[in-house]
Amino acid sequence: MSLINATMDFVERVIAPIAGKVASQKHICAIKDGFISTMPFLIVGSLLLVFANPPGTGNWFLDGWHAVVQGIGRDNIVGPFFVSMGIFAMYSAYGIAYNLAETLNTKGVIPMNSGMLSMFSFLLAVAPAVWVGGELGSVIPMAYLGGAGAFTAIICGLFVPTLQTFLVEKNIRIKMPEAVPEKIAASFDLLIPVVAMILIVQVINGVLGNFDLNIATGIMALFSPLVAASDTFFAFALAILLIQLLWFAGIHGASVVLGVIGPLLLINLGANQEALEAGKALPAIFINPTMDFFVFIGGSGGTLALVCMMARSKSVHLRTVGKMSFIPGCFNINEPVIFGTPIVMNPTFFIPWIAAPLVNACIVWGAFKFDLVSKVVALPPWTMPAPIGAVMATNSMIAAVVVATCFVVSGLIFYPFFKAYEKELLAQEEPEPLAEAGSLSPAKAA
């Protein structure tokens, strides 16, 4: 118990305060919220890509699936993918700048204008129009509009509102008469930042061009070791461990950790989708659905198995919480069981809370590494029930078997600790012992 207490104390004193500051840092919040704003496009686009690529043939369902794709036309299905998931970095550039400008709340800087300038700067940096057939602008390269351009989108999204704020605070602006409406005046205020961004981007691209690089390729070369390191078992296990420790301290661990590494996971997803479209082997394992549907069955900690046990508990408290938590848990929402049991800061559940997801992480990583199940190519909503979400994410029915295995393993790990806590609560819930035979009741004594 001393080791558990020391760990809990370390999490409470060191990790929790740092995580709290990270979670509230305005630039990190802008990145997280900017990428979240692209989720509808990512979900729909990635699912369309899965639909356009049936996993095989040999039965009536798959044969029918192929027939439907051929009937609709594969290009018609994949087309929306290229203008959703295929260019999500462009949407992210807008969303990040918009959210940061809104947070900075600088007078004279309109968030929508910041988003538009950020998107303009991003396109100028990663996809300058090229000559085709003698006409300028006939083709805009798409290579860095998706996952490969995520870091460039982040830099543009953070830099543009910061530049605008600096110019406004230094009074470097085109002043309009007071009678001019605010939004029109703000539009003229955007002229100087537009010119500044053109000069900055074009000069940097011109310099990098001497080395056969541009801003996007240079940034990807700089961050490529980080991207490679993100798709390792160590990174996978460390992310899960941090999420669990933060949740144990009462902090939304997934929000903090994924807010930092989210762009890397989207790059991994983009790499898998490009490989799928090209008919190549899928390279990446660590993508959001790998945790959402395989490791965290029922939410962080993989608590759905625990909830099922609690729903049949002899303890009134645990049985009530279990029944209330079952439906939300099926959709990966487990705040009721985390705070209702409680699991937060409860020493009895510390070991299984940490161990169950890490053991499942080993099982899941091995299943993907040895090609027992197809790698993730789609991004279903995280609230999708685990078996369904896993099948949709991988386009493989074997994924449901892996999910079932992890569910059973989580239950086995939680079971002895659940029984110990149940015994403790039952002792508290027992009614007061009856008066000894022959003793007088208070009424008779009176």
mmCIF file of C-alpha atoms in Angstrom, residues 61-252:
data_model
loop_
_atom_site.group_PDB
_atom_site.id
_atom_site.type_symbol
_atom_site.label_atom_id
_atom_site.label_comp_id
_atom_site.label_asym_id
_atom_site.label_seq_id
_atom_site.Cartn_x
_atom_site.Cartn_y
_atom_site.Cartn_z
ATOM 1 C CA PHE A 61 -22.704 -9.651 -48.242
ATOM 2 C CA LEU A 62 -19.237 -8.794 -49.578
ATOM 3 C CA ASP A 63 -20.236 -9.564 -53.157
ATOM 4 C CA GLY A 64 -23.233 -7.281 -52.744
ATOM 5 C CA TRP A 65 -21.007 -4.591 -51.244
ATOM 6 C CA HIS A 66 -18.732 -4.735 -54.301
ATOM 7 C CA ALA A 67 -21.763 -4.551 -56.575
ATOM 8 C CA VAL A 68 -23.049 -1.425 -54.794
ATOM 9 C CA VAL A 69 -19.649 0.286 -55.063
ATOM 10 C CA GLN A 70 -19.427 -0.522 -58.759
ATOM 11 C CA GLY A 71 -22.985 0.651 -59.307
ATOM 12 C CA ILE A 72 -22.431 4.001 -57.618
ATOM 13 C CA GLY A 73 -18.948 4.411 -59.046
ATOM 14 C CA ARG A 74 -15.873 4.305 -56.826
ATOM 15 C CA ASP A 75 -14.794 7.807 -57.875
ATOM 16 C CA ASN A 76 -18.151 9.189 -56.776
ATOM 17 C CA ILE A 77 -17.680 7.651 -53.322
ATOM 18 C CA VAL A 78 -14.025 8.577 -52.872
ATOM 19 C CA GLY A 79 -14.520 12.133 -54.185
ATOM 20 C CA PRO A 80 -15.915 13.506 -50.898
ATOM 21 C CA PHE A 81 -13.019 11.833 -49.052
ATOM 22 C CA PHE A 82 -10.492 13.963 -50.913
ATOM 23 C CA VAL A 83 -12.299 17.204 -50.014
ATOM 24 C CA SER A 84 -12.862 16.200 -46.375
ATOM 25 C CA MET A 85 -10.226 13.958 -44.809
ATOM 26 C CA GLY A 86 -7.932 14.606 -47.777
ATOM 27 C CA ILE A 87 -7.629 18.332 -46.974
ATOM 28 C CA PHE A 88 -8.403 18.383 -43.262
ATOM 29 C CA ALA A 89 -5.195 20.323 -42.490
ATOM 30 C CA MET A 90 -6.621 23.281 -44.401
ATOM 31 C CA TYR A 91 -9.752 23.207 -42.233
ATOM 32 C CA SER A 92 -7.549 22.857 -39.152
ATOM 33 C CA ALA A 93 -5.545 25.963 -40.072
ATOM 34 C CA TYR A 94 -8.799 27.935 -40.070
ATOM 35 C CA GLY A 95 -10.134 26.371 -36.862
ATOM 36 C CA ILE A 96 -6.927 26.807 -34.835
ATOM 37 C CA ALA A 97 -6.547 30.475 -35.781
ATOM 38 C CA TYR A 98 -10.238 31.160 -35.147
ATOM 39 C CA ASN A 99 -10.113 29.621 -31.667
ATOM 40 C CA LEU A 100 -6.864 31.332 -30.691
ATOM 41 C CA ALA A 101 -8.111 34.743 -31.886
ATOM 42 C CA GLU A 102 -11.315 34.185 -29.925
ATOM 43 C CA THR A 103 -9.284 33.338 -26.802
ATOM 44 C CA LEU A 104 -6.895 36.289 -27.180
ATOM 45 C CA ASN A 105 -9.947 38.535 -27.640
ATOM 46 C CA THR A 106 -7.895 41.415 -29.055
ATOM 47 C CA LYS A 107 -9.993 44.434 -29.961
ATOM 48 C CA GLY A 108 -9.947 44.881 -33.718
ATOM 49 C CA VAL A 109 -9.054 41.230 -34.466
ATOM 50 C CA ILE A 110 -12.073 39.301 -35.723
ATOM 51 C CA PRO A 111 -11.717 35.493 -35.300
ATOM 52 C CA MET A 112 -13.239 34.764 -38.710
ATOM 53 C CA ASN A 113 -10.680 37.052 -40.391
ATOM 54 C CA SER A 114 -7.873 35.303 -38.505
ATOM 55 C CA GLY A 115 -9.138 31.927 -39.688
ATOM 56 C CA MET A 116 -9.311 33.076 -43.304
ATOM 57 C CA LEU A 117 -5.811 34.581 -43.198
ATOM 58 C CA SER A 118 -4.451 31.425 -41.586
ATOM 59 C CA MET A 119 -6.014 29.255 -44.302
ATOM 60 C CA PHE A 120 -4.644 31.608 -46.975
ATOM 61 C CA SER A 121 -1.146 31.432 -45.458
ATOM 62 C CA PHE A 122 -1.353 27.662 -45.158
ATOM 63 C CA LEU A 123 -2.313 27.211 -48.812
ATOM 64 C CA LEU A 124 0.434 29.598 -49.871
ATOM 65 C CA ALA A 125 2.948 27.589 -47.844
ATOM 66 C CA VAL A 126 1.985 24.025 -48.780
ATOM 67 C CA ALA A 127 0.075 24.172 -52.050
ATOM 68 C CA PRO A 128 1.166 27.010 -54.335
ATOM 69 C CA ALA A 129 -0.535 26.802 -57.723
ATOM 70 C CA VAL A 130 1.580 25.171 -60.439
ATOM 71 C CA TRP A 131 1.732 25.635 -64.193
ATOM 72 C CA VAL A 132 -0.153 23.026 -66.157
ATOM 73 C CA GLY A 133 -0.849 23.375 -69.853
ATOM 74 C CA GLY A 134 0.405 26.927 -69.849
ATOM 75 C CA GLU A 135 -2.214 28.147 -67.372
ATOM 76 C CA LEU A 136 -1.341 29.360 -63.889
ATOM 77 C CA GLY A 137 -3.392 27.794 -61.124
ATOM 78 C CA SER A 138 -4.714 24.860 -63.080
ATOM 79 C CA VAL A 139 -3.600 22.447 -60.319
ATOM 80 C CA ILE A 140 -3.162 22.838 -56.564
ATOM 81 C CA PRO A 141 -0.990 20.017 -55.161
ATOM 82 C CA MET A 142 -2.768 18.024 -52.434
ATOM 83 C CA ALA A 143 0.206 16.176 -50.965
ATOM 84 C CA TYR A 144 0.348 18.388 -47.849
ATOM 85 C CA LEU A 145 -3.291 19.374 -47.490
ATOM 86 C CA GLY A 146 -4.045 16.281 -45.389
ATOM 87 C CA GLY A 147 -2.144 14.656 -42.547
ATOM 88 C CA ALA A 148 1.284 15.595 -43.881
ATOM 89 C CA GLY A 149 0.386 19.274 -43.528
ATOM 90 C CA ALA A 150 -0.885 19.091 -39.937
ATOM 91 C CA PHE A 151 2.174 20.719 -38.374
ATOM 92 C CA THR A 152 2.170 23.508 -40.959
ATOM 93 C CA ALA A 153 -1.507 24.107 -40.175
ATOM 94 C CA ILE A 154 -0.680 24.369 -36.469
ATOM 95 C CA ILE A 155 2.106 26.875 -37.079
ATOM 96 C CA CYS A 156 -0.056 29.034 -39.361
ATOM 97 C CA GLY A 157 -3.015 28.807 -36.992
ATOM 98 C CA LEU A 158 -0.946 29.972 -34.016
ATOM 99 C CA PHE A 159 1.228 32.540 -35.808
ATOM 100 C CA VAL A 160 -1.472 34.512 -37.651
ATOM 101 C CA PRO A 161 -3.543 35.661 -34.615
ATOM 102 C CA THR A 162 -0.319 36.386 -32.733
ATOM 103 C CA LEU A 163 0.909 38.572 -35.601
ATOM 104 C CA GLN A 164 -2.439 40.352 -35.824
ATOM 105 C CA THR A 165 -2.445 41.031 -32.096
ATOM 106 C CA PHE A 166 1.110 42.392 -32.273
ATOM 107 C CA LEU A 167 0.252 44.738 -35.152
ATOM 108 C CA VAL A 168 -2.869 46.026 -33.424
ATOM 109 C CA GLU A 169 -1.086 46.570 -30.104
ATOM 110 C CA LYS A 170 1.735 48.464 -31.905
ATOM 111 C CA ASN A 171 -0.923 50.452 -33.757
ATOM 112 C CA ILE A 172 0.399 49.261 -37.133
ATOM 113 C CA ARG A 173 -2.889 49.365 -38.955
ATOM 114 C CA ILE A 174 -4.952 51.162 -41.550
ATOM 115 C CA LYS A 175 -7.094 53.555 -39.566
ATOM 116 C CA MET A 176 -10.595 54.233 -40.773
ATOM 117 C CA PRO A 177 -12.962 57.045 -39.706
ATOM 118 C CA GLU A 178 -15.079 56.275 -36.644
ATOM 119 C CA ALA A 179 -18.212 56.312 -38.788
ATOM 120 C CA VAL A 180 -17.039 53.205 -40.644
ATOM 121 C CA PRO A 181 -18.706 50.033 -39.268
ATOM 122 C CA GLU A 182 -16.455 47.872 -37.090
ATOM 123 C CA LYS A 183 -16.423 44.832 -39.382
ATOM 124 C CA ILE A 184 -15.482 46.933 -42.426
ATOM 125 C CA ALA A 185 -12.712 48.614 -40.460
ATOM 126 C CA ALA A 186 -11.489 45.175 -39.332
ATOM 127 C CA SER A 187 -11.381 44.061 -42.971
ATOM 128 C CA PHE A 188 -9.030 46.930 -43.784
ATOM 129 C CA ASP A 189 -7.002 46.039 -40.694
ATOM 130 C CA LEU A 190 -6.442 42.668 -42.380
ATOM 131 C CA LEU A 191 -4.639 44.214 -45.369
ATOM 132 C CA ILE A 192 -1.318 44.703 -43.588
ATOM 133 C CA PRO A 193 -1.293 41.157 -42.078
ATOM 134 C CA VAL A 194 -2.112 39.721 -45.524
ATOM 135 C CA VAL A 195 0.839 41.514 -47.096
ATOM 136 C CA ALA A 196 3.056 40.539 -44.153
ATOM 137 C CA MET A 197 2.133 36.853 -44.460
ATOM 138 C CA ILE A 198 2.739 36.872 -48.218
ATOM 139 C CA LEU A 199 6.212 38.319 -47.684
ATOM 140 C CA ILE A 200 7.050 35.933 -44.823
ATOM 141 C CA VAL A 201 5.825 32.777 -46.585
ATOM 142 C CA GLN A 202 7.282 33.627 -49.989
ATOM 143 C CA VAL A 203 10.677 34.592 -48.575
ATOM 144 C CA ILE A 204 10.920 31.404 -46.497
ATOM 145 C CA ASN A 205 9.797 29.255 -49.426
ATOM 146 C CA GLY A 206 12.294 31.050 -51.659
ATOM 147 C CA VAL A 207 15.166 30.335 -49.272
ATOM 148 C CA LEU A 208 14.144 26.724 -48.753
ATOM 149 C CA GLY A 209 13.762 26.306 -52.512
ATOM 150 C CA ASN A 210 17.547 26.467 -52.797
ATOM 151 C CA PHE A 211 17.602 23.171 -50.882
ATOM 152 C CA ASP A 212 14.739 21.586 -52.855
ATOM 153 C CA LEU A 213 12.405 22.175 -49.903
ATOM 154 C CA ASN A 214 9.431 24.332 -49.030
ATOM 155 C CA ILE A 215 7.797 25.165 -45.685
ATOM 156 C CA ALA A 216 5.679 21.994 -45.605
ATOM 157 C CA THR A 217 8.446 19.584 -46.591
ATOM 158 C CA GLY A 218 10.897 21.301 -44.248
ATOM 159 C CA ILE A 219 8.533 21.066 -41.281
ATOM 160 C CA MET A 220 7.774 17.417 -41.994
ATOM 161 C CA ALA A 221 11.492 16.656 -42.245
ATOM 162 C CA LEU A 222 11.982 18.382 -38.892
ATOM 163 C CA PHE A 223 9.140 16.515 -37.187
ATOM 164 C CA SER A 224 9.532 13.155 -38.919
ATOM 165 C CA PRO A 225 11.429 11.602 -35.956
ATOM 166 C CA LEU A 226 8.569 12.670 -33.660
ATOM 167 C CA VAL A 227 5.976 11.206 -36.039
ATOM 168 C CA ALA A 228 7.938 7.950 -36.217
ATOM 169 C CA ALA A 229 8.290 7.834 -32.427
ATOM 170 C CA SER A 230 4.539 8.361 -31.990
ATOM 171 C CA ASP A 231 3.807 5.015 -33.636
ATOM 172 C CA THR A 232 5.708 2.877 -31.143
ATOM 173 C CA PHE A 233 4.506 0.667 -28.324
ATOM 174 C CA PHE A 234 6.346 2.877 -25.830
ATOM 175 C CA ALA A 235 4.395 5.958 -26.955
ATOM 176 C CA PHE A 236 1.151 3.961 -26.955
ATOM 177 C CA ALA A 237 1.682 2.620 -23.428
ATOM 178 C CA LEU A 238 2.934 5.962 -22.095
ATOM 179 C CA ALA A 239 -0.128 7.800 -23.427
ATOM 180 C CA ILE A 240 -2.432 5.224 -21.808
ATOM 181 C CA LEU A 241 -0.531 5.394 -18.507
ATOM 182 C CA LEU A 242 -0.733 9.201 -18.383
ATOM 183 C CA ILE A 243 -4.439 9.170 -19.213
ATOM 184 C CA GLN A 244 -5.084 6.692 -16.394
ATOM 185 C CA LEU A 245 -2.982 8.567 -13.835
ATOM 186 C CA LEU A 246 -4.650 11.875 -14.638
ATOM 187 C CA TRP A 247 -8.140 10.367 -14.455
ATOM 188 C CA PHE A 248 -7.252 8.829 -11.087
ATOM 189 C CA ALA A 249 -6.512 12.349 -9.857
ATOM 190 C CA GLY A 250 -9.877 13.548 -11.162
ATOM 191 C CA ILE A 251 -8.559 15.250 -14.324
ATOM 192 C CA HIS A 252 -9.926 14.348 -17.771
#
